[in-house]
């Protein structure tokens, strides 16, 4: 679709309330839903249908179209992808599709990485993590495969607070509405980003590269595997370990501010 025509659609919808223009915008940007859903689906178990992700994602797209301020110097695609991803993740949370036992294992691993790396002052190796947990490497790798599904929720989705807290907010929501930001929220958000940046810098090189290619370059795990000449399952494991380490770092931050 011609960019000038798209701009006209935004003006017709936002300034004149033209519902037909709204529908055209939703159809025009529908490909974003497929893009986000397919990326998230890579790490999900077969228990979740991709069509369900599409359904949640469409809700996010509609919400993005309705709330987007076309007069601000923000690219809609960037804004919408965050909204679509958030809607899909909220949908997954409402489904409660991850078994409690897997969540518990994920939380345990986060604590182990956090505790061990604080003591070592560096990233812990697989051997050190296995020893800390009193298990062998085969068992550790099995646990990492099991908890991989819990790492699809990006570190950027939420800051502070524990699971289920009503006060927990998305970073994107805070950034988006300047009128709602108070000084404490800005400080907390800035501190969290700084801690996250430092934690990423301390990751083992391969894990750091996977995080960069997945979150900053937008590659899928399969595409990253092709770049690094590693199997998709190996890339998934590197991604899982990186996220567990990073969550552990953010977890320490939460404890410090409580």
XYZ file of C-alpha atoms in Angstrom:
258
model
C 0.000 0.000 0.000
C 1.279 3.455 -0.896
C 2.731 5.269 2.190
C 0.868 8.444 1.305
C -2.403 6.519 1.191
C -1.613 4.929 4.575
C -1.061 8.397 6.020
C -4.410 9.448 4.599
C -6.040 6.474 6.301
C -4.568 7.518 9.632
C -5.876 11.036 9.229
C -9.319 9.834 8.141
C -9.584 7.506 11.121
C -8.009 9.645 13.832
C -9.300 13.038 12.754
C -12.632 12.140 11.173
C -13.542 8.909 12.945
C -13.768 7.015 9.624
C -14.397 3.359 10.618
C -13.711 2.124 7.092
C -10.236 3.662 7.294
C -9.752 1.869 10.629
C -10.614 -1.468 9.043
C -8.213 -0.826 6.156
C -5.419 -0.024 8.607
C -6.026 -3.251 10.530
C -5.941 -5.294 7.325
C -2.844 -3.459 6.102
C -0.885 -4.235 9.268
C -2.253 -7.773 9.783
C 1.084 -9.225 8.674
C 2.625 -7.965 11.919
C 0.424 -10.394 13.850
C 1.680 -13.355 11.832
C 5.282 -12.187 12.265
C 5.043 -11.902 16.060
C 2.958 -15.055 16.557
C 5.296 -17.209 14.475
C 8.334 -15.975 16.389
C 6.720 -16.749 19.734
C 5.411 -20.111 18.549
C 8.958 -21.395 18.056
C 9.465 -21.763 21.799
C 6.009 -23.069 22.624
C 4.905 -26.612 23.154
C 2.520 -28.282 20.726
C -0.222 -27.792 23.325
C -0.695 -24.247 22.070
C -2.142 -23.750 18.604
C -0.663 -20.987 16.458
C -4.215 -19.942 15.546
C -4.778 -19.102 19.219
C -1.726 -16.856 19.133
C -3.075 -15.149 16.002
C -6.382 -14.516 17.754
C -4.722 -12.854 20.736
C -2.382 -10.964 18.421
C -5.251 -9.490 16.389
C -6.666 -8.080 19.627
C -3.306 -6.451 20.250
C -3.202 -5.011 16.734
C -6.705 -3.543 17.063
C -5.735 -2.026 20.407
C -2.581 -0.553 18.822
C -4.506 1.010 15.922
C -7.039 2.533 18.288
C -4.479 3.969 20.722
C -1.741 5.019 18.304
C -1.069 8.752 18.028
C -0.264 9.271 14.344
C 0.990 12.798 14.998
C 3.860 11.657 17.198
C 7.216 10.797 15.665
C 6.884 7.079 16.382
C 6.841 4.313 13.793
C 3.571 2.398 14.043
C 5.183 -0.982 13.331
C 7.463 -0.647 16.362
C 4.588 0.430 18.582
C 2.254 -2.279 17.272
C 4.708 -5.167 17.623
C 5.055 -4.406 21.333
C 1.256 -4.301 21.728
C 0.712 -7.488 19.712
C 3.377 -9.364 21.619
C 1.946 -8.184 24.915
C -1.566 -9.283 23.952
C -0.340 -12.747 22.977
C 1.602 -13.128 26.215
C -1.401 -11.962 28.239
C -3.471 -14.562 26.405
C -0.964 -17.283 27.216
C -0.950 -16.236 30.859
C -4.746 -16.433 30.993
C -4.581 -19.952 29.536
C -2.222 -20.977 32.353
C -0.708 -23.499 29.934
C 2.660 -23.917 31.673
C 2.521 -26.640 34.373
C 3.240 -25.448 37.915
C 6.086 -27.957 38.191
C 7.853 -26.394 35.185
C 7.433 -22.894 36.599
C 8.904 -24.056 39.887
C 11.918 -25.540 38.103
C 12.401 -22.290 36.195
C 12.287 -20.235 39.399
C 14.720 -22.617 41.079
C 17.164 -22.303 38.191
C 16.913 -18.497 38.263
C 17.826 -18.535 41.954
C 20.718 -20.934 41.387
C 22.186 -18.803 38.597
C 21.728 -15.651 40.677
C 23.255 -17.113 43.843
C 26.131 -18.879 42.116
C 27.108 -16.005 39.839
C 27.004 -13.537 42.723
C 29.461 -15.788 44.550
C 31.696 -16.387 41.514
C 31.560 -12.850 40.143
C 31.135 -14.229 36.618
C 28.830 -16.404 34.508
C 28.559 -19.904 35.925
C 29.360 -22.868 33.700
C 26.962 -25.761 33.168
C 29.203 -27.962 35.304
C 29.113 -25.459 38.182
C 25.332 -25.078 37.974
C 24.849 -28.862 37.936
C 27.154 -29.256 40.930
C 25.330 -26.507 42.831
C 22.033 -28.322 42.205
C 23.485 -31.734 43.043
C 22.680 -33.213 39.639
C 24.622 -34.321 36.562
C 24.874 -32.451 33.252
C 22.357 -34.739 31.545
C 19.745 -33.896 34.184
C 20.535 -30.175 33.920
C 20.118 -30.234 30.141
C 16.785 -32.032 30.565
C 15.570 -29.335 32.960
C 16.721 -26.588 30.586
C 14.701 -28.158 27.773
C 11.641 -28.358 30.014
C 11.789 -24.734 31.189
C 12.501 -23.307 27.717
C 8.789 -22.600 27.264
C 8.857 -20.221 30.237
C 11.455 -17.965 28.619
C 9.293 -16.674 25.761
C 8.203 -13.766 27.938
C 10.720 -11.068 27.212
C 12.528 -9.309 30.001
C 11.134 -6.112 28.523
C 7.510 -7.091 29.120
C 7.400 -6.336 32.828
C 9.468 -4.604 35.448
C 9.349 -4.957 39.212
C 6.670 -6.770 41.192
C 5.995 -10.472 41.463
C 3.788 -12.724 39.361
C 0.143 -11.691 39.507
C 0.620 -8.276 41.050
C -1.949 -5.790 39.778
C 0.523 -2.942 40.030
C 2.918 -4.594 37.602
C 3.209 -2.565 34.403
C 4.658 -3.012 30.968
C 7.641 -0.851 30.164
C 5.974 0.041 26.873
C 2.848 1.271 28.661
C 4.875 3.544 30.906
C 6.940 4.972 28.066
C 3.898 5.435 25.850
C 1.911 7.770 28.103
C 4.075 10.656 29.238
C 1.330 12.082 31.442
C 1.224 8.950 33.579
C 4.923 8.786 34.407
C 6.049 9.909 37.842
C 9.619 10.421 38.996
C 9.740 7.150 40.930
C 8.648 5.122 37.895
C 11.243 6.814 35.691
C 13.994 6.128 38.238
C 12.968 2.502 38.688
C 12.726 1.938 34.933
C 16.136 3.530 34.342
C 17.744 1.474 37.110
C 16.227 -1.735 35.751
C 17.473 -1.014 32.233
C 20.951 -0.276 33.551
C 21.036 -3.516 35.551
C 19.797 -5.440 32.521
C 22.460 -3.874 30.279
C 25.195 -4.790 32.750
C 23.821 -8.321 33.082
C 23.765 -8.800 29.293
C 27.370 -7.590 29.102
C 28.385 -10.342 31.560
C 26.751 -13.168 29.609
C 28.954 -15.805 27.944
C 29.691 -14.703 24.364
C 27.398 -17.190 22.613
C 24.476 -16.405 24.906
C 25.056 -12.689 24.452
C 25.053 -13.127 20.673
C 21.823 -15.140 20.759
C 20.132 -12.402 22.821
C 21.342 -9.741 20.391
C 20.262 -11.608 17.257
C 16.884 -12.621 18.692
C 15.792 -9.409 20.423
C 17.650 -6.738 18.468
C 17.964 -8.197 14.971
C 14.629 -10.040 15.020
C 15.983 -13.417 13.877
C 14.239 -16.649 14.791
C 16.077 -19.351 16.731
C 16.320 -21.397 13.545
C 17.869 -18.463 11.673
C 20.307 -17.855 14.516
C 21.283 -21.519 14.343
C 22.108 -21.112 10.669
C 24.230 -18.025 11.412
C 26.170 -19.717 14.229
C 26.224 -23.154 12.588
C 24.462 -24.705 15.573
C 21.276 -26.751 15.864
C 18.018 -25.006 16.695
C 17.795 -27.008 19.941
C 21.256 -25.776 20.947
C 20.259 -22.168 20.229
C 17.087 -22.680 22.276
C 19.220 -23.917 25.181
C 21.560 -20.910 24.931
C 18.535 -18.585 24.861
C 17.013 -20.305 27.886
C 20.200 -20.063 29.945
C 20.661 -16.413 29.014
C 17.117 -15.502 30.048
C 17.429 -17.398 33.344
C 20.663 -15.562 34.131
C 19.121 -12.201 33.255
C 15.962 -12.860 35.236
C 18.156 -13.788 38.170
C 19.914 -10.426 37.889
C 16.590 -8.571 37.768
C 15.373 -10.659 40.681
C 18.234 -9.376 42.826
C 17.263 -5.835 41.832
C 13.690 -6.430 43.016
C 14.922 -7.630 46.410
C 17.115 -4.562 46.784
C 14.243 -2.115 46.236
C 11.633 -3.876 48.414
